[in-house]
Coordinates of C-alpha atoms in Angstrom, one line a residue:
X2 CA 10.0 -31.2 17.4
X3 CA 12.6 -28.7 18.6
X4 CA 13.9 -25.8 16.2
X5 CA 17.4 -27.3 16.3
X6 CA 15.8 -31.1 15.4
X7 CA 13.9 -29.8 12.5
X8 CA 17.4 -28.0 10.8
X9 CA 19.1 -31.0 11.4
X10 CA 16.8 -32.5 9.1
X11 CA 17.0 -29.3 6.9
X12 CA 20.7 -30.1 6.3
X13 CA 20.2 -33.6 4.7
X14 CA 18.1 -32.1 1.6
X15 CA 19.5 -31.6 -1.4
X16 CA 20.0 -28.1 -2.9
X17 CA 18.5 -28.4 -6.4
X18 CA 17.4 -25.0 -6.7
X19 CA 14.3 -22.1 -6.3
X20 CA 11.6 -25.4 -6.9
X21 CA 12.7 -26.9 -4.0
X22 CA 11.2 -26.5 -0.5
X23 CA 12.1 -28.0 2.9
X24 CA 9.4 -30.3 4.3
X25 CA 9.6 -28.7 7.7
X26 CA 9.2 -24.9 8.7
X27 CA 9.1 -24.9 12.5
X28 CA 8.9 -21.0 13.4
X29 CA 6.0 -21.9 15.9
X30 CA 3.4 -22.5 13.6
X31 CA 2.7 -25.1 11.1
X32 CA 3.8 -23.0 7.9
X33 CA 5.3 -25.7 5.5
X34 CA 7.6 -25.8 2.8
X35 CA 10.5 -23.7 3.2
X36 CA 11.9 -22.1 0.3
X37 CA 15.8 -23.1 -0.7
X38 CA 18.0 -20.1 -1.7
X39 CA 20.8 -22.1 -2.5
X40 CA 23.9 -23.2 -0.2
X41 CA 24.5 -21.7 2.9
X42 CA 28.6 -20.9 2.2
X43 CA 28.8 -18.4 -0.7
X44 CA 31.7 -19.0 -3.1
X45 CA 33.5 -16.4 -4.5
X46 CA 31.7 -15.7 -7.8
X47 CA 31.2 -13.6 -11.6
X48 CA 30.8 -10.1 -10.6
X49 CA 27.4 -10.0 -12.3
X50 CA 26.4 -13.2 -10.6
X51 CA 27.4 -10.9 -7.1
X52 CA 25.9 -8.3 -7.7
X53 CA 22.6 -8.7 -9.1
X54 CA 20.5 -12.4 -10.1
X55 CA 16.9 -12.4 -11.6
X56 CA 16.6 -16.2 -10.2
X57 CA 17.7 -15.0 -6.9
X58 CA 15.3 -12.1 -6.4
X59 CA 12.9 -14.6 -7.0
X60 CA 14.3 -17.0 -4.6
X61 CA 13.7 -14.4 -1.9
X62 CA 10.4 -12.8 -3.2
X63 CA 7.6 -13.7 -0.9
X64 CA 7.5 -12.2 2.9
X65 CA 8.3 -8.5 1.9
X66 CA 4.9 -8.7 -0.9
X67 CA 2.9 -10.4 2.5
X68 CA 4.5 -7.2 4.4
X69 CA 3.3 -4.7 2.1
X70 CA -0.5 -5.4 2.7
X71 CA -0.5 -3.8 5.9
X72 CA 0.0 -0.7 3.6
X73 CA -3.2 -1.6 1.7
X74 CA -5.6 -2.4 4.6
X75 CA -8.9 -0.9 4.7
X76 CA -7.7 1.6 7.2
X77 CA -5.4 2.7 5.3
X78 CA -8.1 2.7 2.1
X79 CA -10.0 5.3 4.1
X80 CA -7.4 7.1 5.1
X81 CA -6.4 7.7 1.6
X82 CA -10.3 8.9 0.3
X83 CA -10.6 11.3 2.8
X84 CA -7.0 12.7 2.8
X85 CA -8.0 13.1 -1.3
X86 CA -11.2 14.6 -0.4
X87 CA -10.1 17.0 2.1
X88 CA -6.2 18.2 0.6
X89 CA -6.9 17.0 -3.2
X90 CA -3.3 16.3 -4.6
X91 CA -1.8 18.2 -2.2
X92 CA -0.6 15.5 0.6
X93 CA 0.9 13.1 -2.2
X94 CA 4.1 14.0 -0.9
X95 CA 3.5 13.0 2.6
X96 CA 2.0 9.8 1.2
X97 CA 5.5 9.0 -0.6
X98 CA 7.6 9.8 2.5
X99 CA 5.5 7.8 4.6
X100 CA 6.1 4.8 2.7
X101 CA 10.3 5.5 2.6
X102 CA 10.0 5.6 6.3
X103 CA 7.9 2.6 6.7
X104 CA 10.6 0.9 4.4
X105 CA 13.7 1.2 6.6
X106 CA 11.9 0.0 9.5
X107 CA 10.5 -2.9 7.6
X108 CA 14.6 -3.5 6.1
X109 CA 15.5 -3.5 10.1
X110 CA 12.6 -6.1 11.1
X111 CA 13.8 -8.2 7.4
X112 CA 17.7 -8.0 9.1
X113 CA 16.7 -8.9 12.5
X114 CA 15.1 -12.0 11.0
X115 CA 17.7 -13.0 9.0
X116 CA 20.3 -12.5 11.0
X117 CA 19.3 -14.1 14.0
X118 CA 16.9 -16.5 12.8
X119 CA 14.3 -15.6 15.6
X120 CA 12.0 -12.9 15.1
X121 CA 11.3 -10.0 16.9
X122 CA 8.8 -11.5 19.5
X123 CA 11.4 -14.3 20.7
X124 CA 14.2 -11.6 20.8
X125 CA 12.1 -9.4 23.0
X126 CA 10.6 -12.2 25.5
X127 CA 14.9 -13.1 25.6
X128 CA 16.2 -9.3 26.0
X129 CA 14.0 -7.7 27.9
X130 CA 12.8 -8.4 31.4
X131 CA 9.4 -10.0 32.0
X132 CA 7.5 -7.2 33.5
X133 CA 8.6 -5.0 30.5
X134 CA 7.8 -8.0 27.5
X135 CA 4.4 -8.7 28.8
X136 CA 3.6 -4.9 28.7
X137 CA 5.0 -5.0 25.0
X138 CA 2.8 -8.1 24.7
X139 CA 0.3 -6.0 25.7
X140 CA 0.2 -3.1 23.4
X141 CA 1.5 -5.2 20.6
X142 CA -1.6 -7.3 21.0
X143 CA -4.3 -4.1 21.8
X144 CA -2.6 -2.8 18.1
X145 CA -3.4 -6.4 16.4
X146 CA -7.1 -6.0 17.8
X147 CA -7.6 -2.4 16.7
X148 CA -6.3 -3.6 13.5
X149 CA -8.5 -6.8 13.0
X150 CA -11.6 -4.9 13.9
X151 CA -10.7 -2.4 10.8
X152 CA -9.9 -4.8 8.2
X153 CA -12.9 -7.3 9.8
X154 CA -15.3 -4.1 9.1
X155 CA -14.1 -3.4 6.0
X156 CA -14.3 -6.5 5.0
X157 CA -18.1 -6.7 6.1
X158 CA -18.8 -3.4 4.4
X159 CA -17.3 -4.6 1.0
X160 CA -19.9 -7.2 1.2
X161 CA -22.5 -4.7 1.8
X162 CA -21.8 -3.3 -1.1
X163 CA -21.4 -6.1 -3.3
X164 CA -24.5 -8.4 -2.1
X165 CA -26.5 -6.6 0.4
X166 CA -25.9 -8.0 3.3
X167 CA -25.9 -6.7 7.1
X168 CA -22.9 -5.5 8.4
X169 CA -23.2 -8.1 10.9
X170 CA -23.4 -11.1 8.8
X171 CA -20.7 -9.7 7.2
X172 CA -18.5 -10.4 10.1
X173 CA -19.4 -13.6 10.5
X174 CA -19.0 -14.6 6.8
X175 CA -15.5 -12.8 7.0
X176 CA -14.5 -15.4 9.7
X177 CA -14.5 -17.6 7.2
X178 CA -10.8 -16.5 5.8
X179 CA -9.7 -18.3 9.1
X180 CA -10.6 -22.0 7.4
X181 CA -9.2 -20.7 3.9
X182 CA -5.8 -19.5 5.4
X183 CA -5.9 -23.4 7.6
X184 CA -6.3 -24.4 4.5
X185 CA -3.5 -22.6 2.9
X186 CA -1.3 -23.5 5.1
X187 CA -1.4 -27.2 4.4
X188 CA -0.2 -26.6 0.9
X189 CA 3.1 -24.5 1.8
X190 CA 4.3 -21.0 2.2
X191 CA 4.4 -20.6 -1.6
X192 CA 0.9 -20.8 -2.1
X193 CA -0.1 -18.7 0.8
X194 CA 2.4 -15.9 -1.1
X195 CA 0.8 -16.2 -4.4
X196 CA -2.1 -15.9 -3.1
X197 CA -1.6 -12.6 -1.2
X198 CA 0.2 -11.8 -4.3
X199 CA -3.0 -12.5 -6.6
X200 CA -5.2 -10.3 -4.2
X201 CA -2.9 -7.3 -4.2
X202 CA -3.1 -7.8 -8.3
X203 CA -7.3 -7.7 -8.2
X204 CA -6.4 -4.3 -5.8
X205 CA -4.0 -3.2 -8.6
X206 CA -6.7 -3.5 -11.2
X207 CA -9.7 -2.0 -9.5
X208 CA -8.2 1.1 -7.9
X209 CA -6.1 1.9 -11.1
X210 CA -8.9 1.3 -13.2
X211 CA -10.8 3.8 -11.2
X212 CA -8.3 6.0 -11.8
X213 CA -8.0 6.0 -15.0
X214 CA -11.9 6.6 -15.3
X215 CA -11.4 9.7 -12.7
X216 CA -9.8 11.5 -15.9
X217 CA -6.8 12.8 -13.3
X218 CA -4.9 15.9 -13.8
X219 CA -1.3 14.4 -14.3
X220 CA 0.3 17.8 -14.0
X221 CA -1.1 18.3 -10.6
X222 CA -0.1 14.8 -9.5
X223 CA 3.6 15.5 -10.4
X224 CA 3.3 18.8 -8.4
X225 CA 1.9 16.8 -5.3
X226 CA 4.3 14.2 -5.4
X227 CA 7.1 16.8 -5.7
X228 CA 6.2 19.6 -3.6
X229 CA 5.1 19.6 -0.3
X230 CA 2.2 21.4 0.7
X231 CA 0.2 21.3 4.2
X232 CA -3.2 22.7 3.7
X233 CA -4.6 23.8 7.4
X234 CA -7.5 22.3 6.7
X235 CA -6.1 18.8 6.4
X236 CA -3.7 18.4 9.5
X237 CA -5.9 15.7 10.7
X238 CA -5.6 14.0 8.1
X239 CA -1.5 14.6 7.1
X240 CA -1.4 13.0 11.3
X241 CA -3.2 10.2 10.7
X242 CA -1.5 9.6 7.1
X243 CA 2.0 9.1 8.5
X244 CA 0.8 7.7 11.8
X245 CA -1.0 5.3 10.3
X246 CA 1.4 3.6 7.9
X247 CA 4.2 1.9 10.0
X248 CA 1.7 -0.8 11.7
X249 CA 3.3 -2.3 14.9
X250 CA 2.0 -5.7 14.5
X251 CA 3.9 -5.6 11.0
X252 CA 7.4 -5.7 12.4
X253 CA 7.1 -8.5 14.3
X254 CA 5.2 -10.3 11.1
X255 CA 8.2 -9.1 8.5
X256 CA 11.1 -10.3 11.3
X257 CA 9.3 -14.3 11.2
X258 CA 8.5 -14.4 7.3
X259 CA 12.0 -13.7 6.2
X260 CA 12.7 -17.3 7.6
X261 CA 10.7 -18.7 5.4
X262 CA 13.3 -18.9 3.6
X263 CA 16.1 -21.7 4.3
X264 CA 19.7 -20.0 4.4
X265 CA 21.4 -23.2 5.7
X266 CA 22.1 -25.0 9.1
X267 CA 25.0 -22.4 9.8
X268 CA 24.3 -19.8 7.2
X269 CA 27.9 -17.7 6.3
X270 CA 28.1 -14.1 7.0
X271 CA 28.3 -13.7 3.2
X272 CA 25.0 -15.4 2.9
X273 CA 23.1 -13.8 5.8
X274 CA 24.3 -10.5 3.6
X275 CA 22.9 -11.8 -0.1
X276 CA 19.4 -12.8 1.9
X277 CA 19.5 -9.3 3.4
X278 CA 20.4 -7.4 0.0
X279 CA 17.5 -9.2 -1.5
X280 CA 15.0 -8.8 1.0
X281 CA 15.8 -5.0 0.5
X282 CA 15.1 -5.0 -3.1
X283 CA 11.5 -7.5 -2.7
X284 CA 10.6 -4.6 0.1
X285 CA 11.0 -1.9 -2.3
X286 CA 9.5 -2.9 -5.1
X287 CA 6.6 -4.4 -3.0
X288 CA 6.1 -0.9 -1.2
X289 CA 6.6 1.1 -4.5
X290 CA 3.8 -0.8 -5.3
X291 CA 1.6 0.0 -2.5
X292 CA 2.5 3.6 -2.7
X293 CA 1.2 3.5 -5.9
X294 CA -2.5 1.7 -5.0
X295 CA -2.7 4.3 -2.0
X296 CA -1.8 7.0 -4.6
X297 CA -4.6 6.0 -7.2
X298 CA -7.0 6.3 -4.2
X299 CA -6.2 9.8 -3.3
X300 CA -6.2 10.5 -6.5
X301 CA -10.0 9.9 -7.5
X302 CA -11.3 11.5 -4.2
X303 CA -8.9 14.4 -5.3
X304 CA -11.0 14.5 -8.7
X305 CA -14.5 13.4 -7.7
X306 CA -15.0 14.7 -4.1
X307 CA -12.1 17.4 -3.8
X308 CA -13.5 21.3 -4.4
X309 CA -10.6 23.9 -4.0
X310 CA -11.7 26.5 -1.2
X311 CA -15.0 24.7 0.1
X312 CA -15.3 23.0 3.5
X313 CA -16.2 20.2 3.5
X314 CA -19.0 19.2 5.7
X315 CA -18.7 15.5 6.1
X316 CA -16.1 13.0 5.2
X317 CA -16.8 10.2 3.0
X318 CA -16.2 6.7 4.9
X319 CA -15.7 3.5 3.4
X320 CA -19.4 2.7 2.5
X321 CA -20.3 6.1 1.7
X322 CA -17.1 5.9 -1.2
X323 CA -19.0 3.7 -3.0
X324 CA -22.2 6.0 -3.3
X325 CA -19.3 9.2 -4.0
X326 CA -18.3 6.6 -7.2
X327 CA -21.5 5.9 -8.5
X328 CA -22.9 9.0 -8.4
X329 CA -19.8 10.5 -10.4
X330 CA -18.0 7.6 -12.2
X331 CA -20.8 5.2 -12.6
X332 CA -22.5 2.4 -11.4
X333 CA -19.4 0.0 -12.8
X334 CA -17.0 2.1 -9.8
X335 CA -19.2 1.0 -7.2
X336 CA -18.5 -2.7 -7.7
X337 CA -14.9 -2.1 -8.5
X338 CA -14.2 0.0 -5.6
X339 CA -16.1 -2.9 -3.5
X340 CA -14.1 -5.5 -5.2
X341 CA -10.7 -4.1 -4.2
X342 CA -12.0 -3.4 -0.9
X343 CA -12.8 -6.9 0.2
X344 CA -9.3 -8.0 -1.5
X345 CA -7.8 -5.2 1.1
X346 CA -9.8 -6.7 4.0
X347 CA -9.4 -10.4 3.0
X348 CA -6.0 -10.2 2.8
X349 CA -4.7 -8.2 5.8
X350 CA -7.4 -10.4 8.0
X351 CA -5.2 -13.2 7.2
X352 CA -1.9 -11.6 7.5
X353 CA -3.3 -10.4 10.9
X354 CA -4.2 -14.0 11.8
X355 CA 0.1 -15.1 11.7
X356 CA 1.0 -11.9 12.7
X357 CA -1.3 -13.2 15.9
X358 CA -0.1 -16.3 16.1
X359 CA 3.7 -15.1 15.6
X360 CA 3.6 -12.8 18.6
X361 CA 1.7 -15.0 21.2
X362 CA 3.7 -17.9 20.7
X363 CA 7.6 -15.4 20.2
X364 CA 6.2 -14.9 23.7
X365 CA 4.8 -17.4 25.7
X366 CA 6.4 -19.9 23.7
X367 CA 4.7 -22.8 22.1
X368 CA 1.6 -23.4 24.1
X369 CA -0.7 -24.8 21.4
X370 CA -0.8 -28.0 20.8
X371 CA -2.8 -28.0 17.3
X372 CA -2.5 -25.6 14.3
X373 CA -6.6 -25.0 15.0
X374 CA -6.1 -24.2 18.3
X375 CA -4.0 -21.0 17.3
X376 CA -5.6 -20.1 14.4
X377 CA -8.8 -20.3 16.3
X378 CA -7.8 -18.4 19.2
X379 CA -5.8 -15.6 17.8
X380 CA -9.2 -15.4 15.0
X381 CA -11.0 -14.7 18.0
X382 CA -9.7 -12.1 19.8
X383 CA -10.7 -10.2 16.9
X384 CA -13.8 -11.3 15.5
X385 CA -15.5 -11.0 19.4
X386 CA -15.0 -7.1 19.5
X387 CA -15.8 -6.7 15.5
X388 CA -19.0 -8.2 16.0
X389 CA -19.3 -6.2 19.0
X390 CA -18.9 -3.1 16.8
X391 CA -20.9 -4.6 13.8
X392 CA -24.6 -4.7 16.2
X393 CA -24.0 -1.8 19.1
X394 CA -21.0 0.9 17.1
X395 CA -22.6 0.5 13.3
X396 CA -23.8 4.3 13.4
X397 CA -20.4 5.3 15.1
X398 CA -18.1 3.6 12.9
X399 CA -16.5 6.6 12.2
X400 CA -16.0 7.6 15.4
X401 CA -15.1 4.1 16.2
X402 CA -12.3 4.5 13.5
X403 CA -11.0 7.4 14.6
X404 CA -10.4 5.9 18.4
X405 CA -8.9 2.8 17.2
X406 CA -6.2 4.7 15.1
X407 CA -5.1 6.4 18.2
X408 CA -4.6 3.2 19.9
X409 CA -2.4 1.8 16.9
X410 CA -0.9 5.3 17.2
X411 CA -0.3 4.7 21.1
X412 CA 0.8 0.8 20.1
X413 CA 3.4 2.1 17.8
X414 CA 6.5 2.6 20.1
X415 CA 6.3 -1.0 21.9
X416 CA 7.5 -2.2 18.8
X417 CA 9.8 0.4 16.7
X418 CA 11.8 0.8 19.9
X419 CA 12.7 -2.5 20.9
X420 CA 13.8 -2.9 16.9
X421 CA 16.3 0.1 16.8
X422 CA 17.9 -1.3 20.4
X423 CA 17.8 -4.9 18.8
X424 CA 19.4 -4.0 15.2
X425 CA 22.2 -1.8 17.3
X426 CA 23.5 -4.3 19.1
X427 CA 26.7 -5.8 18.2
X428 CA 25.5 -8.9 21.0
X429 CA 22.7 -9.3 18.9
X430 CA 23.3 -8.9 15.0
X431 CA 27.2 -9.2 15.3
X432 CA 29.2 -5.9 14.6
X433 CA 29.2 -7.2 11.1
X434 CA 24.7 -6.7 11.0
X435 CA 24.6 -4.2 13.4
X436 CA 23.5 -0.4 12.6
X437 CA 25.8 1.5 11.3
X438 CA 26.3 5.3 12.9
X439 CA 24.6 6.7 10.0
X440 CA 21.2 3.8 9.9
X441 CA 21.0 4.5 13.5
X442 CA 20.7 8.7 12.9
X443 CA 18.2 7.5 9.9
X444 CA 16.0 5.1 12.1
X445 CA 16.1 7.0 15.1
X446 CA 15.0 10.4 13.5
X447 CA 12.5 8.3 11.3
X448 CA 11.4 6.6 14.4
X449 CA 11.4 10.4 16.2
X450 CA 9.3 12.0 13.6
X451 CA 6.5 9.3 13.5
X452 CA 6.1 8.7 16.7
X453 CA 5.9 12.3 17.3
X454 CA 2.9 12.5 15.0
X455 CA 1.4 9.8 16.5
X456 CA 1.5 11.6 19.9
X457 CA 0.0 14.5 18.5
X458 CA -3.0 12.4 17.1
X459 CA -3.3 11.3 20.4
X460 CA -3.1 14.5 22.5
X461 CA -5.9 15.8 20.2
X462 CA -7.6 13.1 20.4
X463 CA -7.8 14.5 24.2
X464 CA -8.8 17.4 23.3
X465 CA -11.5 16.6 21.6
X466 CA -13.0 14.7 25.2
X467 CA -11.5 17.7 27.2
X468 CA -8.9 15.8 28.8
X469 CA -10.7 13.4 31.2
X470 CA -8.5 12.8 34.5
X471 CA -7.9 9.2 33.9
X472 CA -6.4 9.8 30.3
X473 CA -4.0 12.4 31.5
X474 CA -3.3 8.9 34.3
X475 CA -2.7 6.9 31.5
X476 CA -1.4 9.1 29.0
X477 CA 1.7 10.4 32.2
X478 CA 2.1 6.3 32.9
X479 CA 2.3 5.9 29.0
X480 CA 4.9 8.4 28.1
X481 CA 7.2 7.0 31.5
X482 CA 6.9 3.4 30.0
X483 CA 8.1 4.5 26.6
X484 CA 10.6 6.8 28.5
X485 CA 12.0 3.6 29.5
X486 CA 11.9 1.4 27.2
X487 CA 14.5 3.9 25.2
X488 CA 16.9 3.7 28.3
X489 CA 16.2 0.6 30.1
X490 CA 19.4 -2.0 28.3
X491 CA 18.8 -4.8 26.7
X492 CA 18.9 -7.7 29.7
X493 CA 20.1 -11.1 28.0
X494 CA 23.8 -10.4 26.7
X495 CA 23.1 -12.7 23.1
X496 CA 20.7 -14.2 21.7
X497 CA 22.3 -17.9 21.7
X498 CA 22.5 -17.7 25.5
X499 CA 18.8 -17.0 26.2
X500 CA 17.3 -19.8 23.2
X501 CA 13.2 -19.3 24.4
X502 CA 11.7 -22.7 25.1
X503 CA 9.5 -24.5 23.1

């Protein structure tokens, strides 16, 4: 079935409110049950109806909660112990500002979805010339990989903790989310959000439980949220904090969820602007919310690890936390810091497995035939190099960690750039959507100031192999192909005259 088949039979259902789904969600994969949001041509209504409804948050409350775990992987976990351990309640600043820069790039990917009902991987394979979207293939899927094997490794480590088991067998019992999330699928998009949704809850209760047992020093956590402070001794980790956040897989995964939600055959300007105000809000409060389990983190490695004025000789990684918790906060913090870990790693596995199948297929177009055959491939490409890591890297992990944050870092640009271009184009969002003067300053200096970092994490990252001849090759070839892709044009003139085939 083509797109434009299945909204044809979109248009004949009824519209009988935020129970009712659509039989048929044909974004490339076999997601069903598309949520109704109401009709597609907004009357002119009750100012309070306009401005603000409860019913139709609700409505639209799904894709930015599946968004936000990217936030709360288990790279992102260890970031967060080892940023407390080092800088204490210092870099809770950074922390916050992080996350407000990761949310107007995630509104951006939200718009371009909404507005264009493609996501950002179709839009690129239709904008961009063929050379240049295979190479953002290409570090788009490299990112996805370096993700995986995080989240797969965390995943195995939580079950270390919890049952014993080798990190190995870990990684094979983790590629067992990959029948649960086919399985999901069958039952509609709303089930796969609650859930997500349910998962980020058991994170909710174990790191802020953990928290509360760390006896924190609220005084000094209002000071670190409100002050900025850069301790030399934890520039490492302030790098790898805001480099890390904005994940580049994540973009193209927030642009393709937002249609999950059915805005009509011909949606109305004045409904493609109520899906976008929402969206906004549902991002917000679903990132306030990850600020605030990332925060809870730093926060007991600020109190149980953190001593003012010693150096600290080695960092704490994600399996070495769990010892840090017994020994200080009891046996009980163990389990509950191993609890919310495999919820992290569970959950962002899965997320990674659509964002996978999202951004093969936005590019090559539908070359699956089977729902299996995706989720079994894309599954793959992952769990092959995290079992790799799992038998021959186990002693190296952190080292291993360390490299694969660079390449996320390196990743980064192949997909915030292509999404500033995209969401400025008056071809492509109309010059009703498109960036206004002062978004684009925003975006652009957001965009600057992260990607910046993330260079830096990567030119010390050469300095710590004193910079081998074939990095500086790929690191000069690197920095011309981003050079580039901020001044090569967009190459298709609109979207509705380059429609990808399926």
């Amino acid at each position: 079935m083509t797109r434009e088949e299945g909204t044809s039979l979109l248009s004949n259902k009824s519209d009988t409110g935020y129970h009712t789904l659509v039989d048929e969600w044909n974004v490339e994969i076999d997601v069903k049950g598309q949520v109704k949001t109401g009709p597609e041509v907004i009357d002119d209504q009750d100012e309070s109806e306009s401005l603000f409804s409860f019913k139709k948050l609700l409505q639209y409350t799904g894709p930015g909660w599946l968004m936000s775990i990217a936030y709360l992987d288990p790279g992102n976990l260890e970031s967060d112990l080892q940023t407390g351990s080092v800088a204490g309640y210092k870099l809770l600043w950074l922390l916050f500002w992080s996350h407000a820069a990761g949310l107007v790039i995630q509104i951006l990917s939200a718009r371009l979805g909404v507005v264009t009902q493609k996501h950002l991987a179709q839009l690129i394979r239709t904008n961009y010339s063929r050379p240049i979207s295979t190479l953002i293939w290409v570090f788009t899927q490299l990112a996805i990989i370096g993700s995986d094997i995080q989240e797969i490794i965390g995943t195995a480590i939580a079950l270390k903790i919890l049952f014993g088991l080798r990190l190995w067998i870990g990684v094979m019992v983790t590629a067992t989310d990959t029948f649960v999330f086919m399985f999901l699928q069958q039952y509609g998009v709303r089930k796969i959000e609650i859930f997500f949704m349910s998962l980020i809850g058991v994170m909710i209760a174990c790191f802020w439980m953990e928290m509360v047992m760390s006896e924190p020093d609220i005084g000094q956590m209002v000071r670190g949220i409100l002050i900025p402070e850069l301790p030399k001794e934890a520039s490492v980790q302030a790098v790898g904090m805001l480099g890390a956040v904005i994940m580049p897989h994540n973009m193209f995964l927030h642009s393709a969820l937002v249609m999950s939600r059915h805005l009509g055959t011909k949606p109305s300007q004045k409904k493609k602007a109520e899906a976008n105000y929402y969206f906004a809000i549902e991002s917000t409060l679903a990132l306030i919310t990850s600020y605030l389990i990332n925060l809870a983190i730093v926060v007991v490695f600020a109190q149980v690890f953190f001593r003012p004025g010693e150096p600290v000789a080695s960092l704490p990684g994600l399996y070495d936390a769990s010892e840090v918790l017994s020994n200080t906060l009891g046996k009980g913090a163990r389990y509950l810091w191993a609890l919310g870990l495999l919820a992290a790693g569970q959950c962002s596995t899965m997320t990674g497995t659509l964002a996978g199948q999202y951004v093969v297929e936005g590019f090559f177009g539908a070359i699956f035939k089977k729902q299996w055959h995706r989720v079994a491939l894309t599954r793959s490409i992952a769990l092959i190099p995290s079992m790799l890591v799992a038998v021959f890297a186990v002693e190296h992990f952190d080292v291993m960690g360390e490299f694969l944050n660079v390449l996320q870092s390196l990743c980064l640009p192949a997909a915030i750039i292509p999404i500033l271009k995209l969401t400025a184009s008056s071809n492509i969002m109309s010059n009703t959507f498109k960036n206004s003067r002062l978004m684009n300053l925003a975006s652009w200096s957001i965009s600057a100031i992260v990607i910046g970092f993330n260079i830096k994490l990567f030119i010390d990252h050469l300095d710590q192999l004193n910079w081998p001849l074939y990095a500086v090759v790929f690191g000069s070839l690197y920095f011309a192909f981003v050079a580039g892709l901020m001044v090569v044009p967009l190459s298709a003139p609109t979207t509705k005259e380059a429609d990808p085939e399926h």
